[in-house]
Coordinates of C-alpha atoms in Angstrom, one line a residue:
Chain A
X191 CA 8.7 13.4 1.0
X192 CA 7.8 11.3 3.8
X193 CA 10.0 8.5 5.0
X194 CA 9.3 4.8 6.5
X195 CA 11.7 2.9 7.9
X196 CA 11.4 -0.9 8.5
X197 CA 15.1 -2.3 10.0
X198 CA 13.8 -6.0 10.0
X199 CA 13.8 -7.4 7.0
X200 CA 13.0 -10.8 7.9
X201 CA 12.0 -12.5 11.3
X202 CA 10.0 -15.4 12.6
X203 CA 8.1 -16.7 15.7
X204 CA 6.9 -20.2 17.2
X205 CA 3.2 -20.6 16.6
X206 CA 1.5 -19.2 19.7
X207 CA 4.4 -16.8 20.8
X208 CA 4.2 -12.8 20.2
X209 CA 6.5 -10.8 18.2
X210 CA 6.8 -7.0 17.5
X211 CA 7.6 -5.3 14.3
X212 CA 9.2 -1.9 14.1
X213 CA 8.5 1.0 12.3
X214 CA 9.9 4.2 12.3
X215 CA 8.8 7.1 10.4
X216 CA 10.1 10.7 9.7
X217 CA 7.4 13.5 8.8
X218 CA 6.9 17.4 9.3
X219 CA 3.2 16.6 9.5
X220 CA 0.9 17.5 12.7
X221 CA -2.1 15.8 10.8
X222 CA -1.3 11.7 9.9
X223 CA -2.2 8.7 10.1
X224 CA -0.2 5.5 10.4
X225 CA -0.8 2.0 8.9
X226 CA -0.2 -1.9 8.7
X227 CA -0.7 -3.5 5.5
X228 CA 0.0 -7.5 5.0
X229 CA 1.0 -8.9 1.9
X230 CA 0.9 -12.8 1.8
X231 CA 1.9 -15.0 -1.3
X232 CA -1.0 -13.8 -3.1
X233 CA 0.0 -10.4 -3.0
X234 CA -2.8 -8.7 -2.1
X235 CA -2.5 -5.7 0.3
X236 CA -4.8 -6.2 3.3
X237 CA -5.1 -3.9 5.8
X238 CA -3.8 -4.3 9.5
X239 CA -4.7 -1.6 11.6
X240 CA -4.6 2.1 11.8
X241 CA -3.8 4.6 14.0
X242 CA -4.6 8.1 13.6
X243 CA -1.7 10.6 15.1
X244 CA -3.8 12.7 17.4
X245 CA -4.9 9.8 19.2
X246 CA -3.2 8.6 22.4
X247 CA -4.4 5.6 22.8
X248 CA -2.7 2.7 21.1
X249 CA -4.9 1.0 18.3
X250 CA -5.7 -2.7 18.5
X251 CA -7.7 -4.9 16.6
X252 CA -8.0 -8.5 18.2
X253 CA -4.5 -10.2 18.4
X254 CA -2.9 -6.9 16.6
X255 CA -2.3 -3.9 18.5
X256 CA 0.1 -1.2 18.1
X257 CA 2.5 0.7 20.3
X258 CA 2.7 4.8 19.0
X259 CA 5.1 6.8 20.0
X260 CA 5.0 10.2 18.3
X261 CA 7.9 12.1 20.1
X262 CA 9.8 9.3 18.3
X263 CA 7.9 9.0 15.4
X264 CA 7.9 5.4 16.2
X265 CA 5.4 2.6 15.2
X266 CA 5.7 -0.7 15.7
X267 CA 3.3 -4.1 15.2
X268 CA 2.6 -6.5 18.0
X269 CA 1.0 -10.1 16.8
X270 CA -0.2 -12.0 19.8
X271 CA -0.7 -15.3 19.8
X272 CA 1.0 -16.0 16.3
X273 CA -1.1 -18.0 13.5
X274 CA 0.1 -19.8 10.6
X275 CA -2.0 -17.4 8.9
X276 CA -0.1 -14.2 9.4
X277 CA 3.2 -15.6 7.7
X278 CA 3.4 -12.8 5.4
X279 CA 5.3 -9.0 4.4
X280 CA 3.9 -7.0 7.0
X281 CA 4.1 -2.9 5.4
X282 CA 4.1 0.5 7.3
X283 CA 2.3 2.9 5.8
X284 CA 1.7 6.9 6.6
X285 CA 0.5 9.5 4.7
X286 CA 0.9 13.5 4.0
X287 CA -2.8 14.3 2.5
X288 CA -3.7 12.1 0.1
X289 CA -0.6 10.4 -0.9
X290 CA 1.3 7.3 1.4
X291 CA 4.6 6.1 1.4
X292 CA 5.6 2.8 2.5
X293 CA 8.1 1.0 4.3
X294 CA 10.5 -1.6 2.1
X295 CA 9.0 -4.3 4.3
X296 CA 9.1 -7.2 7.2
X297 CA 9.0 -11.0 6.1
X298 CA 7.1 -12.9 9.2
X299 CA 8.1 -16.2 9.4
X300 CA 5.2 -18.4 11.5
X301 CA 7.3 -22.0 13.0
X302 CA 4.9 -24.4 13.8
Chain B
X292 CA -18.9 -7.6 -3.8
X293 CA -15.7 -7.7 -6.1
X294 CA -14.0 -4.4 -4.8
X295 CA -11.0 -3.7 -6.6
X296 CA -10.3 -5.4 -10.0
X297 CA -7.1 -5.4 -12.1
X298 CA -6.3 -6.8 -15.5
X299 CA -4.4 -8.2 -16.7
X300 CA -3.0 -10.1 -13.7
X301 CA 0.6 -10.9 -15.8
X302 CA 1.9 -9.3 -18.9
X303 CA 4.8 -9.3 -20.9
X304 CA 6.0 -6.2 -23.3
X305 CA 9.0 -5.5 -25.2
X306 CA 11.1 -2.2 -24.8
X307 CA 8.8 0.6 -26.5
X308 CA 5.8 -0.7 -26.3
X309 CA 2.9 0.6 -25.0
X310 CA 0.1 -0.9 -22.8
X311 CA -2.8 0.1 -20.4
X312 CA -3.6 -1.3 -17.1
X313 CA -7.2 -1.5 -15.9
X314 CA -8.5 -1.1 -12.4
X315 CA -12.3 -0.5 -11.7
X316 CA -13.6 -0.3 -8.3
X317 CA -17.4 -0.9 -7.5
X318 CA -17.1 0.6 -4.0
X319 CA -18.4 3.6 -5.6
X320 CA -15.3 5.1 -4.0
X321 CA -14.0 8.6 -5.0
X322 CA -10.3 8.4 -4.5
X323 CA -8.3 5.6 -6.5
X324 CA -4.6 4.9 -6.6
X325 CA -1.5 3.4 -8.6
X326 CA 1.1 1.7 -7.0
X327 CA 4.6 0.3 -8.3
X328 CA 6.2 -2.2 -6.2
X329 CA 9.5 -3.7 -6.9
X330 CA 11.3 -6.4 -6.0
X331 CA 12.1 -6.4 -2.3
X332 CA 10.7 -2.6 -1.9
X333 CA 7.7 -1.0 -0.3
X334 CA 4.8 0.4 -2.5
X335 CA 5.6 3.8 -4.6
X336 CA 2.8 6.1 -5.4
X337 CA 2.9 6.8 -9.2
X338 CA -0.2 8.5 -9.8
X339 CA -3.7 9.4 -7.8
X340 CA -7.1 10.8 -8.5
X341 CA -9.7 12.5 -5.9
X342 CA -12.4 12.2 -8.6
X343 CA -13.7 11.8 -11.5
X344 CA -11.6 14.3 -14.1
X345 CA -9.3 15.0 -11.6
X346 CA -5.6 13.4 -11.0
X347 CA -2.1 14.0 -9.8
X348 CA 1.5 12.9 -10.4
X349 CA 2.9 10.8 -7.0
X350 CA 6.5 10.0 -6.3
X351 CA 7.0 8.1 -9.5
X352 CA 4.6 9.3 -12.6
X353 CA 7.4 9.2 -15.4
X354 CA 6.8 7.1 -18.1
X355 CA 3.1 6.6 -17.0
X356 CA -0.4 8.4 -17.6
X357 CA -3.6 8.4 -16.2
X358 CA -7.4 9.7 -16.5
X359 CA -10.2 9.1 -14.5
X360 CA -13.3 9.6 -16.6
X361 CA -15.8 7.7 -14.3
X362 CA -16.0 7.4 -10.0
X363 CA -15.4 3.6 -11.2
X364 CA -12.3 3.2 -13.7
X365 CA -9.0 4.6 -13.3
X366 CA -6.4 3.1 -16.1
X367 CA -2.7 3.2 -16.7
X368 CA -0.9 4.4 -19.6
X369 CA 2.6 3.2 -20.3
X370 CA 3.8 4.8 -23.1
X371 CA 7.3 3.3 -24.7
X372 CA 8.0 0.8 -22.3
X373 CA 11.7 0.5 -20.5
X374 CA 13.2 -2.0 -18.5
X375 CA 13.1 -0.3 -15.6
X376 CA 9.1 -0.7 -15.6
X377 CA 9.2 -3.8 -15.0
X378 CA 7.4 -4.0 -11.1
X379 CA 4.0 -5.2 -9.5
X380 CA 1.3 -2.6 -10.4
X381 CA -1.2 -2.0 -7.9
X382 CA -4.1 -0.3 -8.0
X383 CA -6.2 1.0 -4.5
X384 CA -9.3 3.0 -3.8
X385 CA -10.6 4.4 -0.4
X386 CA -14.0 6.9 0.2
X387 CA -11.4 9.9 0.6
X388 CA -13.8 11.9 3.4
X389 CA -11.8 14.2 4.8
X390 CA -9.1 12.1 6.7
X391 CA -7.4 9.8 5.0
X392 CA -9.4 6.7 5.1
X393 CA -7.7 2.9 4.2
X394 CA -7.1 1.9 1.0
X395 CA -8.7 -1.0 -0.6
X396 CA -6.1 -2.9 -2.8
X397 CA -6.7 -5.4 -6.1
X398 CA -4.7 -8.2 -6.6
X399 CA -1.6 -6.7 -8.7
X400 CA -0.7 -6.7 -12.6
X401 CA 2.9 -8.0 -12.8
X402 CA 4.4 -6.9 -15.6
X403 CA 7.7 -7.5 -17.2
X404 CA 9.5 -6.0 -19.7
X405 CA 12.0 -7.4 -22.0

């Protein structure tokens, strides 16, 4: 089975600032993707971003972008220009075919 | 456009009882997904399905059964509930091309056993 590994359990960040969650991963796959999920209070699972292993190029999506790096199976989350609105778990995700395992987790804190 | 819906949003069982959950998806979506989550964990795959009449066991299918007899419904069967099955359930769906494509979550069926 795959592995996802989240060290940060919780952290915050001033409304406005960046932060960067981390993400490491351990799979014997050539062929993955990689994913962040956020779960606020409601508990609903909303997807992030993706990034798909072959690619090179980091993903981003607006404030979110990603920094990849395969050789060490590394993963992590950059928010830019931090919202109320992202407080929330923040998940790591990857897959082997059709099934995903997940990280345990990263509680964002957003200080006004 | 509802997506993904589960019900019941909050039960309660006692030890050895059974229950089913219910997730339909009107994404006409062909792969679906159950999802434990405990407290303070990540998400474990229990059980998955690729298509209609076709499923498989994920990390953590003891205790639990599924079938898929339509692209839209995908239930779960706990059969002689235990403590230990007490967890967020969440079922997901996604168009399953090919690649892996993202998963579209419901909102979670907490369930507690006592």
């Amino acid at each position: 089975a795959q592995t996802v590994t989240q060290s940060q359990p919780e952290m915050s960040v001033q409304e406005a600032e960046t932060v960067t969650l981390s993400c490491t991963y351990d799979t014997s796959e050539s062929d993955y993707y990689l994913f962040w999920y956020k779960q606020p209070p409601s508990r609903q699972m909303i997807l992030v971003i993706r990034q798909e292993a072959y690619k090179q190029q980091n993903a981003t999506e607006n404030r979110f972008s990603v920094n990849f790096q395969k050789a060490a199976k590394s993963f992590s989350l950059k928010i830019s220009d931090s919202q109320l609105g992202d407080a929330a778990m923040y998940f790591c995700a990857t897959n082997t075919g059709n099934q995903f395992y997940f990280g345990t987790g990263t509680s964002l804190t957003v200080i006004p | 456009n509802a997506g993904v819906t589960q019900t019941p949003k909050f039960r309660i069982l006692k030890i050895g009882q059974s229950m089913t959950l219910q997730c339909t998806q009107d994404m006409n979506h062909n792969y679906m997904y159950w999802y434990r989550q405990d407290p303070g964990m990540g998400l474990k795959l229990i059980y998955y399905s690729v298509g209609a009449g076709i499923t498989d066991k994920g990390e953590v299918p003891n205790g639990y059964n599924v079938s898929r007899s339509t692209t839209e419904d995908f239930p779960l069967r706990l059969e002689l509930a235990a403590p230990s099955q007490t967890s967020v359930y969440f079922c997901a769906s996604s168009r399953g091309q090919g690649a892996p494509e993202t998963q579209y979550f419901g909102p979670g069926t907490r369930l507690l056993v006592l």
